[in-house]
GROMACS .gro file of C-alpha atoms in nm:
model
  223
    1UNK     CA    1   0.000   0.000   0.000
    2UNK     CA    2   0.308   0.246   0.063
    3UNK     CA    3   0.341   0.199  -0.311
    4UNK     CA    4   0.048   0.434  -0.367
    5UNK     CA    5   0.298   0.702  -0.256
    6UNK     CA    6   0.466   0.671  -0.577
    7UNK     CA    7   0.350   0.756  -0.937
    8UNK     CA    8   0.545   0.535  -1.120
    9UNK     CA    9   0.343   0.452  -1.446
   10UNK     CA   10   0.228   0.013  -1.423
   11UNK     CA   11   0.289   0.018  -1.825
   12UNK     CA   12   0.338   0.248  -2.149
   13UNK     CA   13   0.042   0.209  -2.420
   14UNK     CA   14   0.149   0.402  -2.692
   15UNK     CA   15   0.401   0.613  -2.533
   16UNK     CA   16   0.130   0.695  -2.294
   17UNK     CA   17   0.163   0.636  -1.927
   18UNK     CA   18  -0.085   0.437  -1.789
   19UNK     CA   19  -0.072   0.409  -1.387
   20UNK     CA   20  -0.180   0.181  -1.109
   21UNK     CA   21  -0.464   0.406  -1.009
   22UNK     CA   22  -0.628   0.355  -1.367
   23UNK     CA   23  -0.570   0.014  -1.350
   24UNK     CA   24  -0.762  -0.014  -1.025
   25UNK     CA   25  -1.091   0.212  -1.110
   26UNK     CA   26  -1.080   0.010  -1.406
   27UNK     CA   27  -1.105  -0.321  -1.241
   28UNK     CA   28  -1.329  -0.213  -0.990
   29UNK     CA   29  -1.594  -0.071  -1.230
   30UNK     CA   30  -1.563  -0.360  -1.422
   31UNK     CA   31  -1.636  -0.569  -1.098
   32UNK     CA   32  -1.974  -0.354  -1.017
   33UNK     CA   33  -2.089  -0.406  -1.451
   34UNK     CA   34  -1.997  -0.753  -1.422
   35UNK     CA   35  -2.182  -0.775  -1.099
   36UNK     CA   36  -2.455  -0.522  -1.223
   37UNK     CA   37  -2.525  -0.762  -1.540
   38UNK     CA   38  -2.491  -1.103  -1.360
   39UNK     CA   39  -2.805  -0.954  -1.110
   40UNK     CA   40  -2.985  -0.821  -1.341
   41UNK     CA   41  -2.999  -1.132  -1.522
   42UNK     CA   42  -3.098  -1.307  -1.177
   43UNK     CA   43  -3.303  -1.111  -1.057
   44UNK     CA   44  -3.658  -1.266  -1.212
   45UNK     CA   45  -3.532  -1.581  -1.164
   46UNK     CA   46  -3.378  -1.576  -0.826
   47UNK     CA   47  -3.589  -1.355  -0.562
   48UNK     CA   48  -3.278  -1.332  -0.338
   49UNK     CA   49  -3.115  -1.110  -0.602
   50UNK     CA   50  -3.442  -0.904  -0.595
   51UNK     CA   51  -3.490  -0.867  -0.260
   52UNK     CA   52  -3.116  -0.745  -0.266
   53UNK     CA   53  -3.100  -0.516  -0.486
   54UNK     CA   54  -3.434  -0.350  -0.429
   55UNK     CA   55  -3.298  -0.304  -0.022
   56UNK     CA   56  -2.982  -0.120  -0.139
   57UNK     CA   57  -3.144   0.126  -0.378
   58UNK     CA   58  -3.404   0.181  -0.087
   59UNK     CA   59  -3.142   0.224   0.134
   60UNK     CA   60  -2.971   0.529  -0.059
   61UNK     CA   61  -3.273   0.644  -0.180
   62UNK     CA   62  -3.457   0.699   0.206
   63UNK     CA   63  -3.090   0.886   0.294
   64UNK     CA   64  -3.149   1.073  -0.030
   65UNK     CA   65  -3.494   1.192   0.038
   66UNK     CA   66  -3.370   1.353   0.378
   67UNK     CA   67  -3.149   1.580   0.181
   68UNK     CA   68  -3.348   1.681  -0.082
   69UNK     CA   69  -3.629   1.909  -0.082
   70UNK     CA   70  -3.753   1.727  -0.419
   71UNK     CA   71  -3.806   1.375  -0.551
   72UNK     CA   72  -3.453   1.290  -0.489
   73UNK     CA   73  -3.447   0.987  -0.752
   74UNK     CA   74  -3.347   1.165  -1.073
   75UNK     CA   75  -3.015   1.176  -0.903
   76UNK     CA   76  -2.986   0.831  -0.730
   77UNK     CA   77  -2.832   0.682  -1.067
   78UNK     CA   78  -2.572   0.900  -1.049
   79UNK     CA   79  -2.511   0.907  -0.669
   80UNK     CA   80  -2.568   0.526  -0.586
   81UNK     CA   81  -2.309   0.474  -0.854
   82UNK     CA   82  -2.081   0.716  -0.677
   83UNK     CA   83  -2.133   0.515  -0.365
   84UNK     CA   84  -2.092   0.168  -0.514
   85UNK     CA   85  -1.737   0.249  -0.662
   86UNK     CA   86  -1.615   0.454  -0.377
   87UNK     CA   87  -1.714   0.134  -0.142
   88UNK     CA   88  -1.552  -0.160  -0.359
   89UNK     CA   89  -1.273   0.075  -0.418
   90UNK     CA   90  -1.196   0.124  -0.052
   91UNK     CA   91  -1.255  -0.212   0.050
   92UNK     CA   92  -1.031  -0.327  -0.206
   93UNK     CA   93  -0.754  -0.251   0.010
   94UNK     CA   94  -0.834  -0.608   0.237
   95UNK     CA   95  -0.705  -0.757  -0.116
   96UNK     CA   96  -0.314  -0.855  -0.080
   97UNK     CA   97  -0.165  -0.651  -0.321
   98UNK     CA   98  -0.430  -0.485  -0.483
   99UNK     CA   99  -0.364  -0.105  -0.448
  100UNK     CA  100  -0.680   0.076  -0.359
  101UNK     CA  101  -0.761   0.348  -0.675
  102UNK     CA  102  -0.881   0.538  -0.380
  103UNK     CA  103  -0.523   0.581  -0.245
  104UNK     CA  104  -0.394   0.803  -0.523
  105UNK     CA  105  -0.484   1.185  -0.519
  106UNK     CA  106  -0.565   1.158  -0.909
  107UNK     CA  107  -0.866   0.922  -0.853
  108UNK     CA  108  -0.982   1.122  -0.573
  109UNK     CA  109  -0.959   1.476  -0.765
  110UNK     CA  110  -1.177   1.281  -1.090
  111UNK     CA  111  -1.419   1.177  -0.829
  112UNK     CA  112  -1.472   1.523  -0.717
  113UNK     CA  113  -1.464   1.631  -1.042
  114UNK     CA  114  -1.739   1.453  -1.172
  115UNK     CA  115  -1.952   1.605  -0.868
  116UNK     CA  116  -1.834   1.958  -0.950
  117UNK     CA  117  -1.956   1.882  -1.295
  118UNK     CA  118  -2.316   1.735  -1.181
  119UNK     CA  119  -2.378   2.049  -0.978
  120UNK     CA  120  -2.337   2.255  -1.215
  121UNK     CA  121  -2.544   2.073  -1.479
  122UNK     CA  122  -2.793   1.979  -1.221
  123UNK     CA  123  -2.831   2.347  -1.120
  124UNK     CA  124  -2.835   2.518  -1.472
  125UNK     CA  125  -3.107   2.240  -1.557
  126UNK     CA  126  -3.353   2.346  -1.235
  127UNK     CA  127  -3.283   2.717  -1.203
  128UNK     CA  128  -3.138   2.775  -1.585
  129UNK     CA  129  -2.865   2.958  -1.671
  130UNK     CA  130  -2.926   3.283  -1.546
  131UNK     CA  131  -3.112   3.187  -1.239
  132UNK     CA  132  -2.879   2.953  -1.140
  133UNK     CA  133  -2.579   3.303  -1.203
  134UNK     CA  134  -2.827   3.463  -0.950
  135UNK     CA  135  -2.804   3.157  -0.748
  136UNK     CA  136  -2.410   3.279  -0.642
  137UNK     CA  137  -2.547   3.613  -0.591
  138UNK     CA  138  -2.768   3.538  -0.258
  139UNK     CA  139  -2.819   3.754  -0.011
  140UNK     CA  140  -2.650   3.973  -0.216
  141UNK     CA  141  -2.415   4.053  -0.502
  142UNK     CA  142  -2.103   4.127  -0.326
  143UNK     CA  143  -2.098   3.747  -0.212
  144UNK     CA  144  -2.065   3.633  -0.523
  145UNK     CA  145  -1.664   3.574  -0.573
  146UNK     CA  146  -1.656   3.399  -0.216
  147UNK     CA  147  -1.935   3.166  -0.310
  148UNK     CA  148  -1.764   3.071  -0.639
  149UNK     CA  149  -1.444   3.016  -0.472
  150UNK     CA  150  -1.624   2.824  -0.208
  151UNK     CA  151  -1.736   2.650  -0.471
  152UNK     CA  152  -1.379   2.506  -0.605
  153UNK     CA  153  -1.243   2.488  -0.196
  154UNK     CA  154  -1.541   2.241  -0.125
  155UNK     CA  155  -1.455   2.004  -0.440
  156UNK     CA  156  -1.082   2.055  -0.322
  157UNK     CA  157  -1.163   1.943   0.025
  158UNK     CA  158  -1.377   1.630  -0.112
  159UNK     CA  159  -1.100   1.487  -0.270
  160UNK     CA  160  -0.801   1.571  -0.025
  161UNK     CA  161  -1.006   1.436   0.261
  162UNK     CA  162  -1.088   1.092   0.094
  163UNK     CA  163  -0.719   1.075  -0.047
  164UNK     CA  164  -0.617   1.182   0.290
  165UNK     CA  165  -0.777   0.916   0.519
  166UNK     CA  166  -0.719   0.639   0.224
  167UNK     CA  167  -0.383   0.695   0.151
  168UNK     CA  168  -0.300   0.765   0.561
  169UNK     CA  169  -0.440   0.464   0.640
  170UNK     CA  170  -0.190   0.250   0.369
  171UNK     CA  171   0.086   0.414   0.493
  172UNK     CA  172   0.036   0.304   0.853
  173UNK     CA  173  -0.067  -0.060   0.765
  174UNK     CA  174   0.228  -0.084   0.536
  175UNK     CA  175   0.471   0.028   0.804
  176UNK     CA  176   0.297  -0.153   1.073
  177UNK     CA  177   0.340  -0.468   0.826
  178UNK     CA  178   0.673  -0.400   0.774
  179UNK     CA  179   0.784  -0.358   1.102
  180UNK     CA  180   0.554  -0.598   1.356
  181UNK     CA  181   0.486  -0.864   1.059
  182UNK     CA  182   0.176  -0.982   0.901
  183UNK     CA  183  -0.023  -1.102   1.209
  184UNK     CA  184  -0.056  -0.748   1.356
  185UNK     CA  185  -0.189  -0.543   1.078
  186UNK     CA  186  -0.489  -0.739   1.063
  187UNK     CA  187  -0.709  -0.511   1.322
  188UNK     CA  188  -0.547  -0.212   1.127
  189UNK     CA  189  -0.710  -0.362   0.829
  190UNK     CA  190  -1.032  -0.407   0.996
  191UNK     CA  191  -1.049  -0.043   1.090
  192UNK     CA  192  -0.942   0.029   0.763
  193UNK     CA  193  -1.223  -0.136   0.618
  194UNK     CA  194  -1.474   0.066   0.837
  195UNK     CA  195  -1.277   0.376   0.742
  196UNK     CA  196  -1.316   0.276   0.385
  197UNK     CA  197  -1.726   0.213   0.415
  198UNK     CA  198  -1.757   0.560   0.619
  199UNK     CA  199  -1.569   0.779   0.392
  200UNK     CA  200  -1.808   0.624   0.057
  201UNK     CA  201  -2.090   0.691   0.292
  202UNK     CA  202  -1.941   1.083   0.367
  203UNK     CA  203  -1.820   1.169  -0.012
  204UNK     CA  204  -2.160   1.047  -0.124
  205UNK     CA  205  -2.391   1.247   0.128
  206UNK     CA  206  -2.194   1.581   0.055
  207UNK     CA  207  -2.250   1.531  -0.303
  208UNK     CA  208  -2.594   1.458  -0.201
  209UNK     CA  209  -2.538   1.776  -0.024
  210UNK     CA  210  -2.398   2.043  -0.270
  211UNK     CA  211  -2.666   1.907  -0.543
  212UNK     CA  212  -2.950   1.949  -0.327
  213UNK     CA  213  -2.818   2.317  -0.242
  214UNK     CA  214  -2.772   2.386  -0.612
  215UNK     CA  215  -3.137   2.342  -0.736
  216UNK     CA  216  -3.274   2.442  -0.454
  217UNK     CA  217  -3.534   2.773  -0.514
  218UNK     CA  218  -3.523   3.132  -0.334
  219UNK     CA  219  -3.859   3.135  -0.109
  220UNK     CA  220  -4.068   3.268  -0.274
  221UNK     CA  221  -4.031   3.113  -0.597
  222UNK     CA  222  -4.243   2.889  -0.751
  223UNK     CA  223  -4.179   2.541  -0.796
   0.00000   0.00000   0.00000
């Protein structure tokens, strides 16, 4: 896990660098497809499969609805998704040798990317362009340049903290390992697991969060 420290590319394609934290958000989103297809071929013919899928969508979608103000499921595509990958990435890490995509600032910075972007779009599509220009302007006009940059700060501090506690946590178990042996490490890994599931659970609420603030209306204003 220390080796997530590094940047050192796994392979050239082309003369193009390709590194360890592509490999591993590639083979963990081809792990939830792969298990996304095998369900949803099982799921009229084994009720198990059903019943398990239908509880986690419920599950994200009753957290949802306490956030938003609004039918919270055009979004749950997008933010279950979120969750899934950031929760098989993290727990990745109980796989020997497997480096966690999560541990590398690069995956962390797309990730909170991609919610940057879906705020945005999700707020020009409920308020439209100009309302949603107004929208930095509340209370009043001379707010606007601190809530833009509060804007870029808040996807800065989504992915520093989960590269933070993902890549910390490595670092320690490695050493630990290193150090004490392989025995030892082993409640380390158990906390890091938990650490893993809370910080999918955290990244995914606050994008919950920030899209829920973006379409939200002045009072006032018609819905």
């Amino acid at each position: 896990m220390a080796a997530s420290l590094t940047h050192h590319p796994a392979f050239d394609v082309f003369g193009i660098a390709v590194h360890p934290s592509v490999l591993g958000a590639l083979g963990v989103s081809l792990l939830l497809v792969g298990t996304a297809r095998f369900a949803i071929t099982r799921v009229e013919k084994d009720s198990r499969v059903a019943v398990a899928a239908e509880t986690i969508v419920t599950l994200i979608e009753r957290e949802l609805a306490g956030i938003f103000d609004e039918d919270p499921r055009p979004f749950l595509p997008l933010l279950a998704s979120l969750f899934l990958f950031l929760l098989v990435a993290n727990l990745s890490a109980a796989i020997p040798g497997f480096l966690p995509p999560t541990e590398f600032l690069e995956t962390a910075a797309a990730l909170a990317f991609v919610v940057f972007a879906a705020v945005q779009i999700a707020g020009v599509r409920a308020l439209g362009f100009g309302g949603y220009l107004r929208h930095f302007a509340r209370p009043n006009a001379l707010l606007l340049p601190f809530h833009i940059a509060a804007e870029i700060t808040r996807t800065l501090s989504l992915a520093v903290r989960l590269f933070g506690n993902m890549m910390s946590h490595g670092l320690v178990l490695a050493l630990v390992a290193s150090i004490a042996g392989l025995l030892v490490p082993i409640p380390f890994l158990a906390l890091g697991l938990l650490i893993g599931a809370v910080q999918a659970y955290i990244f995914t609420i606050l994008a919950a969060v920030y899209i829920a603030a973006a379409i939200s209306k002045p009072k006032g204003t018609a819905t």
